[in-house]
Coordinates of N, CA and C and ligand atoms in Angstrom, one line a residue:
M1 N -34.7 3.2 -29.8 CA -33.9 3.1 -28.3 C -33.2 4.2 -27.7
K2 N -33.4 4.2 -26.3 CA -32.8 5.3 -25.9 C -31.4 5.3 -25.6
S3 N -30.5 6.3 -26.1 CA -28.8 5.8 -26.0 C -28.5 6.2 -24.7
T4 N -27.4 5.8 -24.0 CA -26.6 5.9 -22.6 C -26.7 7.6 -22.4
L5 N -27.1 7.9 -21.5 CA -26.9 9.4 -21.1 C -26.0 9.5 -19.8
H6 N -24.9 9.9 -20.0 CA -24.0 10.1 -18.7 C -24.0 11.3 -18.0
K7 N -24.4 11.0 -16.4 CA -24.3 12.5 -15.8 C -23.5 13.1 -16.0
T8 N -24.2 14.7 -15.9 CA -23.2 16.0 -16.4 C -23.6 17.1 -15.6
Q9 N -22.5 17.9 -15.3 CA -22.9 19.2 -14.5 C -23.4 20.2 -15.2
N10 N -23.5 20.0 -16.5 CA -23.9 20.8 -17.9 C -25.5 21.1 -17.8
N11 N -25.7 22.3 -17.4 CA -26.9 22.9 -17.2 C -28.4 22.7 -18.2
L12 N -27.5 22.5 -19.6 CA -28.9 22.0 -20.7 C -29.6 21.2 -20.0
R13 N -31.1 20.9 -20.4 CA -32.2 20.1 -19.8 C -31.7 18.9 -20.4
E14 N -32.3 18.0 -20.0 CA -31.8 16.0 -20.4 C -32.7 16.0 -21.7
K15 N -34.0 17.1 -21.8 CA -34.5 16.8 -23.1 C -33.8 17.1 -24.5
T16 N -32.7 18.3 -23.9 CA -32.5 19.0 -25.2 C -31.0 18.1 -25.4
R17 N -30.3 17.8 -24.3 CA -29.3 17.3 -24.4 C -29.2 15.9 -25.2
R18 N -30.8 14.9 -25.1 CA -30.8 14.1 -25.5 C -30.8 14.4 -27.4
A19 N -31.8 15.1 -27.4 CA -32.2 15.5 -29.0 C -30.7 16.1 -29.7
M20 N -29.8 17.0 -28.6 CA -28.8 17.4 -29.4 C -27.8 16.2 -29.7
I21 N -27.7 15.3 -28.6 CA -27.0 14.1 -29.3 C -27.1 13.0 -30.3
D22 N -28.4 12.5 -30.5 CA -28.7 12.2 -31.5 C -28.7 13.1 -32.7
L23 N -28.8 14.8 -33.0 CA -28.4 15.2 -33.8 C -26.8 15.4 -34.1
L24 N -26.4 15.4 -33.2 CA -24.9 15.6 -33.7 C -24.5 14.0 -33.7
N25 N -25.2 12.9 -33.7 CA -24.6 11.5 -34.6 C -25.2 11.7 -35.7
Q26 N -26.1 12.0 -35.8 CA -26.4 11.9 -37.3 C -25.5 12.8 -38.1
Q27 N -25.1 14.0 -37.9 CA -24.4 14.6 -38.6 C -22.6 13.9 -38.6
L28 N -22.5 13.1 -37.3 CA -21.1 12.7 -37.1 C -21.1 11.6 -38.5
A29 N -22.1 10.5 -38.4 CA -22.2 9.8 -39.4 C -21.8 10.1 -41.1
D30 N -23.0 11.5 -41.5 CA -22.5 12.1 -42.2 C -21.0 12.6 -42.9
A31 N -20.7 13.1 -42.3 CA -19.2 13.9 -42.1 C -18.4 12.9 -42.1
L32 N -18.6 11.6 -41.4 CA -17.7 10.8 -41.6 C -17.3 10.1 -42.7
D33 N -18.6 10.1 -43.1 CA -18.8 9.4 -44.6 C -18.2 9.9 -46.0
L34 N -18.6 11.5 -45.6 CA -18.2 12.5 -46.7 C -16.4 12.7 -46.6
G35 N -15.7 12.8 -45.4 CA -14.5 12.3 -45.1 C -13.6 11.6 -46.1
L36 N -14.2 10.2 -45.6 CA -13.8 9.3 -46.6 C -14.0 9.2 -48.0
Q37 N -15.5 10.0 -48.8 CA -15.5 10.0 -49.7 C -14.5 11.0 -50.6
A38 N -14.2 12.1 -49.7 CA -13.0 12.8 -49.6 C -11.7 12.2 -50.0
K39 N -11.4 11.6 -49.3 CA -10.2 10.7 -49.5 C -10.1 9.9 -50.7
Q40 N -11.5 9.0 -50.9 CA -11.5 8.6 -52.3 C -11.4 8.7 -53.3
A41 N -11.5 10.2 -53.2 CA -11.6 11.2 -54.6 C -9.9 11.5 -54.8
H42 N -9.3 11.9 -53.7 CA -7.7 12.2 -53.5 C -7.2 10.9 -54.0
W43 N -7.6 9.9 -53.4 CA -6.6 8.7 -53.9 C -6.8 8.0 -55.5
N44 N -8.0 8.6 -56.0 CA -8.5 7.9 -57.3 C -8.6 9.0 -58.5
V45 N -8.2 9.9 -58.5 CA -8.5 10.9 -59.3 C -6.8 10.8 -60.5
K46 N -7.6 11.2 -61.6 CA -6.2 11.5 -63.0 C -6.8 12.4 -63.7
G47 N -5.9 12.7 -64.2 CA -6.3 13.6 -65.7 C -5.2 14.9 -65.4
P48 N -5.4 15.5 -66.4 CA -4.5 17.1 -66.7 C -4.6 17.9 -65.1
N49 N -5.9 18.1 -64.5 CA -5.6 18.6 -63.3 C -5.1 17.8 -62.1
F50 N -4.7 16.7 -62.2 CA -4.3 15.9 -61.6 C -4.0 16.2 -59.6
I51 N -3.0 17.1 -59.8 CA -2.1 17.4 -58.9 C -3.0 18.3 -57.9
G52 N -3.5 19.4 -58.9 CA -4.4 20.1 -57.7 C -5.3 19.8 -57.3
L53 N -5.9 18.9 -58.0 CA -7.6 18.3 -57.6 C -6.8 16.9 -56.4
H54 N -6.2 16.5 -56.3 CA -5.2 15.5 -55.6 C -5.2 16.3 -54.5
E55 N -4.7 17.2 -53.8 CA -4.2 18.0 -53.0 C -5.8 18.7 -52.5
L56 N -6.3 19.1 -53.5 CA -7.5 20.0 -52.9 C -8.4 18.8 -52.0
F57 N -8.6 17.7 -52.7 CA -9.2 16.7 -52.0 C -9.0 16.7 -50.9
D58 N -7.6 16.1 -50.2 CA -7.2 16.1 -49.4 C -7.6 17.2 -48.0
K59 N -7.1 18.3 -48.9 CA -7.6 19.3 -47.8 C -8.6 19.4 -47.4
V60 N -9.8 18.9 -48.4 CA -11.3 18.7 -48.1 C -11.3 17.6 -46.7
A61 N -10.4 16.6 -47.0 CA -11.0 15.5 -46.2 C -10.1 16.0 -44.6
E62 N -9.2 16.8 -44.6 CA -8.8 16.9 -43.6 C -9.4 18.4 -42.9
E63 N -10.4 19.1 -43.6 CA -11.2 20.1 -43.0 C -12.4 19.3 -42.1
L64 N -12.8 18.3 -43.1 CA -13.7 17.2 -42.5 C -13.6 17.2 -41.4
E65 N -12.4 16.4 -41.1 CA -12.0 15.6 -39.9 C -11.8 16.7 -38.8
E66 N -11.7 18.1 -39.0 CA -11.8 18.6 -37.8 C -13.5 19.0 -37.2
F67 N -14.6 19.0 -38.5 CA -15.7 19.3 -38.2 C -16.1 18.3 -37.4
T68 N -15.7 16.6 -37.7 CA -16.3 15.5 -37.1 C -15.8 15.5 -35.9
D69 N -14.6 15.8 -35.6 CA -13.9 15.9 -34.0 C -14.9 16.6 -32.9
D70 N -15.2 18.0 -33.7 CA -15.7 18.7 -33.0 C -17.4 18.3 -32.9
I71 N -18.0 17.7 -33.6 CA -19.1 17.4 -33.2 C -19.1 16.1 -32.7
A72 N -18.3 15.2 -32.7 CA -18.2 13.9 -32.0 C -18.4 14.4 -30.6
E73 N -17.1 14.9 -30.4 CA -16.8 15.4 -28.8 C -18.2 16.5 -28.0
R74 N -18.6 17.4 -29.0 CA -20.1 17.7 -28.4 C -21.1 16.8 -28.1
A75 N -21.1 15.8 -28.8 CA -22.4 15.0 -28.2 C -21.4 14.1 -27.0
V76 N -20.3 14.0 -26.8 CA -19.9 13.6 -25.4 C -19.9 14.5 -24.2
E77 N -19.9 15.8 -24.7 CA -19.7 16.9 -23.4 C -21.2 16.8 -23.0
L78 N -22.3 16.6 -23.9 CA -23.6 16.7 -23.6 C -23.9 15.3 -22.9
G79 N -23.0 14.4 -22.7 CA -23.4 13.2 -21.7 C -23.5 12.2 -22.6
G80 N -23.3 12.6 -23.9 CA -23.7 11.3 -24.7 C -22.4 10.3 -25.2
V81 N -22.6 9.5 -26.0 CA -21.7 8.8 -26.6 C -21.3 8.7 -28.1
A82 N -20.4 8.9 -28.7 CA -20.2 9.3 -29.9 C -20.4 8.6 -30.6
H83 N -21.1 8.3 -32.2 CA -21.3 7.1 -32.5 C -20.1 7.1 -33.9
G84 N -18.9 6.5 -33.8 CA -18.2 6.7 -34.7 C -17.6 6.0 -35.4
T85 N -17.8 4.6 -35.4 CA -17.4 3.2 -35.5 C -18.0 3.3 -37.0
I86 N -17.2 2.4 -38.5 CA -17.7 2.4 -39.2 C -18.7 1.6 -39.4
Q87 N -19.0 0.8 -38.7 CA -20.7 0.2 -38.6 C -21.4 0.9 -38.7
T88 N -21.6 2.1 -37.8 CA -22.4 3.0 -37.6 C -22.7 4.2 -38.5
I89 N -21.6 4.5 -39.4 CA -21.4 5.6 -40.3 C -22.1 4.3 -41.7
S90 N -22.0 3.5 -41.6 CA -22.5 2.7 -43.0 C -24.0 2.7 -42.9
K91 N -24.0 2.1 -41.7 CA -26.0 2.3 -41.2 C -26.6 3.5 -41.0
N92 N -25.6 4.7 -40.5 CA -26.6 5.8 -40.4 C -26.4 7.1 -41.6
S93 N -25.4 6.8 -42.5 CA -25.2 8.2 -43.2 C -26.4 8.0 -44.3
R94 N -26.9 9.3 -44.6 CA -27.8 9.5 -45.4 C -26.9 10.0 -46.5
L95 N -25.3 10.0 -47.1 CA -25.4 10.1 -48.6 C -24.9 9.0 -49.6
K96 N -25.2 9.8 -50.5 CA -24.9 8.1 -51.2 C -23.7 7.6 -51.7
A97 N -23.7 6.3 -51.7 CA -22.3 5.7 -51.5 C -21.5 6.4 -52.9
Y98 N -20.2 6.6 -52.5 CA -19.2 6.9 -53.5 C -18.8 6.3 -54.6
P99 N -19.2 6.5 -55.9 CA -18.8 5.3 -56.8 C -17.6 5.0 -56.9
L100 N -17.4 3.9 -56.8 CA -15.9 3.6 -57.1 C -15.3 3.4 -58.6
D101 N -15.8 3.5 -59.7 CA -15.5 3.6 -61.0 C -15.1 4.8 -61.3
L102 N -15.2 6.0 -60.7 CA -14.5 7.4 -61.3 C -13.5 7.9 -61.6
T103 N -12.9 8.2 -62.6 CA -11.5 8.6 -62.8 C -11.0 10.3 -63.1
S104 N -12.0 10.5 -64.0 CA -11.3 11.9 -64.2 C -12.1 13.1 -63.6
G105 N -11.3 14.1 -63.5 CA -11.4 15.1 -62.4 C -12.5 15.5 -62.5
K106 N -13.1 15.7 -63.8 CA -14.7 16.3 -63.8 C -15.6 15.4 -63.1
D107 N -15.4 14.3 -63.4 CA -16.3 13.4 -62.6 C -16.4 13.3 -60.9
H108 N -15.0 13.4 -60.3 CA -14.6 13.4 -59.0 C -15.3 14.2 -58.6
V109 N -15.0 15.7 -59.1 CA -15.5 17.3 -58.8 C -17.0 17.1 -59.0
A110 N -17.5 16.6 -59.8 CA -19.0 16.4 -59.6 C -19.7 15.6 -58.7
A111 N -19.1 14.4 -58.5 CA -19.3 13.8 -57.4 C -18.9 14.3 -55.7
L112 N -18.0 14.8 -55.7 CA -17.6 15.1 -54.5 C -18.6 16.7 -53.9
S113 N -18.6 17.4 -54.9 CA -19.2 18.6 -54.7 C -20.8 18.0 -54.4
G114 N -20.8 17.3 -54.9 CA -22.6 17.0 -54.8 C -22.7 16.5 -53.4
A115 N -21.5 15.8 -52.9 CA -22.0 15.0 -51.4 C -21.9 16.1 -50.8
L116 N -20.8 17.2 -51.0 CA -20.4 18.3 -49.7 C -22.0 19.1 -49.8
A117 N -22.5 19.3 -51.2 CA -24.0 20.0 -50.6 C -24.7 18.9 -50.3
K118 N -24.9 18.3 -50.4 CA -26.2 17.5 -49.6 C -25.8 17.7 -48.1
F119 N -24.2 17.5 -47.8 CA -24.1 17.4 -46.3 C -24.1 18.8 -45.5
G120 N -24.0 20.1 -46.5 CA -24.1 21.6 -46.0 C -25.5 21.8 -46.1
A121 N -26.3 21.2 -46.7 CA -28.0 21.3 -46.8 C -28.5 20.9 -45.3
S122 N -27.8 19.4 -45.0 CA -28.1 19.2 -43.4 C -27.7 19.8 -42.2
A123 N -26.5 20.4 -42.8 CA -25.7 21.2 -41.5 C -26.6 22.4 -41.2
R124 N -26.7 23.0 -42.4 CA -27.3 24.1 -42.2 C -29.1 24.2 -41.5
A125 N -29.5 23.0 -41.8 CA -30.9 22.6 -41.1 C -30.7 21.8 -39.7
A126 N -29.5 21.7 -39.3 CA -29.0 21.7 -37.7 C -28.9 22.6 -37.1
I127 N -28.3 23.4 -38.0 CA -28.6 25.1 -37.3 C -29.6 25.4 -36.7
D128 N -30.8 25.1 -37.4 CA -32.1 25.4 -37.0 C -32.6 24.6 -36.0
A129 N -32.2 23.1 -36.1 CA -32.9 22.3 -35.1 C -32.0 22.5 -34.0
A130 N -30.9 22.9 -33.6 CA -30.3 23.0 -32.4 C -30.9 24.5 -32.0
A131 N -31.1 25.6 -32.6 CA -31.9 26.8 -32.3 C -33.0 26.3 -31.8
K132 N -34.0 25.5 -32.2 CA -35.4 25.2 -32.1 C -35.3 24.6 -30.9
H133 N -34.1 23.9 -30.4 CA -34.2 23.0 -29.1 C -33.5 24.2 -28.0
G134 N -33.6 25.2 -28.2 CA -32.7 26.3 -27.4 C -31.4 26.1 -26.8
D135 N -30.5 25.6 -27.6 CA -28.9 24.9 -27.7 C -27.9 26.2 -28.5
A136 N -28.0 27.4 -28.1 CA -27.1 28.0 -29.1 C -25.5 27.8 -29.2
D137 N -24.8 26.6 -28.3 CA -23.9 26.6 -28.4 C -23.5 25.3 -29.9
T138 N -24.8 24.6 -29.9 CA -25.1 23.5 -30.8 C -25.1 23.9 -32.1
A139 N -25.9 25.3 -32.2 CA -26.5 25.6 -33.1 C -24.8 26.5 -33.8
D140 N -24.3 27.1 -33.0 CA -22.9 27.9 -33.4 C -22.1 26.6 -33.8
L141 N -21.8 25.7 -33.4 CA -20.8 24.5 -34.0 C -21.4 24.5 -35.4
F142 N -22.8 23.9 -35.6 CA -23.3 23.9 -36.9 C -23.2 24.6 -38.1
T143 N -23.1 26.1 -37.0 CA -22.8 27.8 -38.3 C -21.7 27.3 -38.6
E144 N -20.7 27.0 -37.8 CA -19.3 27.0 -38.2 C -18.9 25.7 -39.2
V145 N -19.7 25.2 -39.0 CA -19.2 23.7 -39.9 C -19.7 24.0 -41.3
S146 N -21.1 24.5 -41.4 CA -22.1 24.9 -42.5 C -21.2 25.9 -43.2
R147 N -20.4 26.9 -42.5 CA -19.8 27.9 -43.1 C -18.6 27.7 -43.7
G148 N -17.9 26.8 -43.0 CA -16.7 26.0 -43.6 C -17.1 24.9 -45.1
V149 N -18.2 24.3 -44.8 CA -18.6 23.6 -45.8 C -19.4 24.2 -46.8
D150 N -19.7 25.3 -46.9 CA -20.3 26.2 -48.1 C -18.5 26.5 -49.0
K151 N -17.5 26.8 -48.2 CA -16.5 27.2 -48.8 C -15.4 26.1 -49.7
L152 N -16.1 24.8 -49.0 CA -15.1 23.7 -49.5 C -16.1 23.4 -50.9
I153 N -17.7 23.6 -50.8 CA -18.3 23.4 -52.2 C -17.5 24.2 -53.2
W154 N -17.5 25.9 -52.9 CA -16.8 26.5 -53.7 C -15.6 26.3 -54.3
L155 N -14.6 25.8 -53.4 CA -13.0 25.2 -53.5 C -13.2 24.0 -54.6
V156 N -14.3 23.1 -54.7 CA -14.4 22.2 -55.5 C -15.4 22.7 -56.7
E157 N -16.8 23.1 -56.8 CA -17.2 23.1 -58.0 C -16.8 24.5 -58.7
A158 N -15.8 25.4 -57.9 CA -15.1 26.3 -59.2 C -14.6 25.6 -60.3
H159 N -14.2 24.2 -60.3 CA -14.0 23.7 -61.1 C -14.3 23.9 -62.5
T160 N -15.6 24.0 -62.2 CA -16.9 23.5 -63.2 C -17.5 25.0 -63.5
Q161 N -17.0 26.0 -63.0 CA -17.6 26.9 -63.5 C -17.3 28.3 -64.1
S162 N -16.6 27.8 -65.2 CA -15.9 28.5 -66.3 C -15.9 27.8 -67.3
K163 N -16.2 28.3 -68.9 CA -16.1 27.8 -69.9 C -15.0 27.1 -70.3
Q164 N -13.8 28.0 -70.1 CA -12.3 27.5 -69.9 C -11.3 26.8 -69.2
Ligands
FE2_1 FE1 -2.5 10.9 -49.3

Protein backbone atom coordinates (compact mmCIF):
# COMPACT_ATOMS: atom_id res chain seq x y z
CA MET A 1 0.00 0.00 0.00
CA LYS A 2 1.35 3.40 -0.96
CA SER A 3 1.29 5.82 1.94
CA THR A 4 0.20 9.44 1.64
CA LEU A 5 2.83 11.78 0.24
CA HIS A 6 2.29 15.50 0.70
CA LYS A 7 3.60 18.01 -1.82
CA THR A 8 6.81 19.64 -0.67
CA GLN A 9 9.48 21.90 -2.07
CA ASN A 10 12.11 19.62 -0.56
CA ASN A 11 14.23 18.66 -3.56
CA LEU A 12 14.90 15.02 -2.69
CA ARG A 13 13.44 12.75 -5.36
CA GLU A 14 9.98 11.33 -4.65
CA LYS A 15 11.31 7.79 -4.83
CA THR A 16 13.94 8.58 -2.22
CA ARG A 17 11.45 10.34 0.01
CA ARG A 18 9.04 7.40 -0.12
CA ALA A 19 11.80 4.94 0.78
CA MET A 20 13.00 7.16 3.63
CA ILE A 21 9.49 7.65 5.02
CA ASP A 22 9.02 3.87 5.18
CA LEU A 23 12.44 3.44 6.78
CA LEU A 24 11.75 6.21 9.30
CA ASN A 25 8.34 4.78 10.21
CA GLN A 26 9.82 1.33 10.78
CA GLN A 27 12.47 2.78 13.09
CA LEU A 28 9.80 4.92 14.76
CA ALA A 29 7.70 1.87 15.66
CA ASP A 30 10.74 0.10 17.11
CA ALA A 31 11.95 3.18 19.01
CA LEU A 32 8.53 3.91 20.52
CA ASP A 33 8.24 0.29 21.64
CA LEU A 34 11.75 0.51 23.10
CA GLY A 35 10.90 3.70 25.01
CA LEU A 36 7.92 1.98 26.60
CA GLN A 37 10.11 -1.01 27.45
CA ALA A 38 12.49 1.34 29.30
CA LYS A 39 9.52 2.77 31.21
CA GLN A 40 8.33 -0.74 32.02
CA ALA A 41 11.77 -1.44 33.51
CA HIS A 42 11.78 1.95 35.30
CA TRP A 43 8.47 1.20 36.99
CA ASN A 44 9.03 -2.42 37.94
CA VAL A 45 12.67 -2.89 38.87
CA LYS A 46 13.39 -3.87 42.49
CA GLY A 47 16.41 -4.91 44.53
CA PRO A 48 19.64 -3.54 46.00
CA ASN A 49 20.43 -1.33 42.97
CA PHE A 50 16.89 -0.04 42.81
CA ILE A 51 17.39 3.70 42.83
CA GLY A 52 20.29 3.74 40.36
CA LEU A 53 18.49 1.50 37.89
CA HIS A 54 15.11 3.19 38.38
CA GLU A 55 16.69 6.53 37.47
CA LEU A 56 18.84 5.13 34.66
CA PHE A 57 15.88 3.43 32.96
CA ASP A 58 13.99 6.73 33.06
CA LYS A 59 16.96 8.50 31.46
CA VAL A 60 16.97 5.84 28.73
CA ALA A 61 13.26 6.48 28.10
CA GLU A 62 13.83 10.25 27.97
CA GLU A 63 16.67 9.98 25.46
CA LEU A 64 14.65 7.63 23.28
CA GLU A 65 11.80 10.12 23.34
CA GLU A 66 14.07 12.72 21.75
CA PHE A 67 15.12 10.26 19.06
CA THR A 68 11.52 9.27 18.32
CA ASP A 69 10.59 12.92 17.92
CA ASP A 70 13.42 13.51 15.43
CA ILE A 71 12.60 10.33 13.50
CA ALA A 72 8.85 11.10 13.31
CA GLU A 73 9.41 14.72 12.29
CA ARG A 74 11.87 13.76 9.55
CA ALA A 75 9.19 11.48 8.01
CA VAL A 76 6.79 14.44 7.99
CA GLU A 77 9.45 16.85 6.65
CA LEU A 78 9.81 14.53 3.65
CA GLY A 79 6.08 14.79 2.94
CA GLY A 80 5.06 11.65 4.79
CA VAL A 81 2.79 10.81 7.68
CA ALA A 82 4.38 9.73 10.95
CA HIS A 83 2.85 6.48 12.18
CA GLY A 84 3.01 6.88 15.94
CA THR A 85 -0.19 5.32 17.22
CA ILE A 86 -0.14 2.48 19.69
CA GLN A 87 -1.86 0.24 17.11
CA THR A 88 0.85 0.80 14.47
CA ILE A 89 3.62 0.39 17.02
CA SER A 90 2.13 -2.89 18.14
CA LYS A 91 1.70 -4.12 14.57
CA ASN A 92 5.08 -2.98 13.22
CA SER A 93 7.63 -3.16 16.04
CA ARG A 94 10.28 -5.81 15.44
CA LEU A 95 11.30 -5.97 19.11
CA LYS A 96 10.36 -8.89 21.33
CA ALA A 97 7.54 -8.13 23.75
CA TYR A 98 8.98 -6.96 27.07
CA PRO A 99 8.29 -9.59 29.75
CA LEU A 100 5.77 -8.58 32.42
CA ASP A 101 7.18 -10.81 35.15
CA LEU A 102 10.68 -9.37 35.66
CA THR A 103 11.64 -8.03 39.07
CA SER A 104 15.39 -8.05 39.70
CA GLY A 105 17.79 -5.44 38.43
CA LYS A 106 19.80 -8.17 36.74
CA ASP A 107 16.80 -9.38 34.71
CA HIS A 108 15.73 -5.88 33.72
CA VAL A 109 19.31 -4.99 32.74
CA ALA A 110 19.49 -8.12 30.55
CA ALA A 111 16.10 -7.52 28.93
CA LEU A 112 16.58 -3.81 28.29
CA SER A 113 20.16 -4.03 27.09
CA GLY A 114 19.06 -6.79 24.68
CA ALA A 115 16.26 -4.62 23.32
CA LEU A 116 18.61 -1.62 23.03
CA ALA A 117 21.15 -3.74 21.16
CA LYS A 118 18.52 -5.01 18.72
CA PHE A 119 17.32 -1.47 18.02
CA GLY A 120 20.92 -0.23 17.82
CA ALA A 121 21.72 -2.80 15.14
CA SER A 122 18.73 -1.74 13.06
CA ALA A 123 19.59 1.96 13.48
CA ARG A 124 23.11 1.21 12.22
CA ALA A 125 21.65 -0.64 9.23
CA ALA A 126 19.34 2.35 8.61
CA ILE A 127 22.41 4.62 8.25
CA ASP A 128 23.59 2.50 5.32
CA ALA A 129 20.10 2.22 3.81
CA ALA A 130 19.65 6.01 3.88
CA ALA A 131 23.14 6.59 2.44
CA LYS A 132 22.44 4.09 -0.34
CA HIS A 133 19.35 6.10 -1.28
CA GLY A 134 21.41 9.28 -1.37
CA ASP A 135 19.75 10.90 1.65
CA ALA A 136 22.73 12.09 3.69
CA ASP A 137 20.50 13.91 6.18
CA THR A 138 18.47 10.84 7.13
CA ALA A 139 21.74 8.90 7.30
CA ASP A 140 23.07 11.60 9.63
CA LEU A 141 19.96 11.39 11.81
CA PHE A 142 20.36 7.63 12.16
CA THR A 143 24.07 8.12 12.86
CA GLU A 144 23.12 10.33 15.80
CA VAL A 145 20.51 7.81 16.97
CA SER A 146 22.93 4.92 16.61
CA ARG A 147 25.69 6.70 18.51
CA GLY A 148 23.22 7.61 21.27
CA VAL A 149 21.92 4.07 21.53
CA ASP A 150 25.47 2.70 21.71
CA LYS A 151 25.96 4.92 24.75
CA LEU A 152 22.70 3.76 26.32
CA ILE A 153 23.72 0.11 25.82
CA TRP A 154 26.94 0.86 27.69
CA LEU A 155 25.15 2.63 30.54
CA VAL A 156 22.82 -0.34 31.02
CA GLU A 157 25.12 -3.29 30.38
CA ALA A 158 28.01 -1.90 32.47
CA HIS A 159 26.05 -3.35 35.40
CA THR A 160 26.94 -6.82 34.15
CA GLN A 161 30.55 -6.23 33.08
CA SER A 162 32.25 -6.66 36.44
CA LYS A 163 32.52 -9.71 38.67
CA GLN A 164 31.93 -7.61 41.81
FE1 LIG B 1 8.90 7.84 36.94
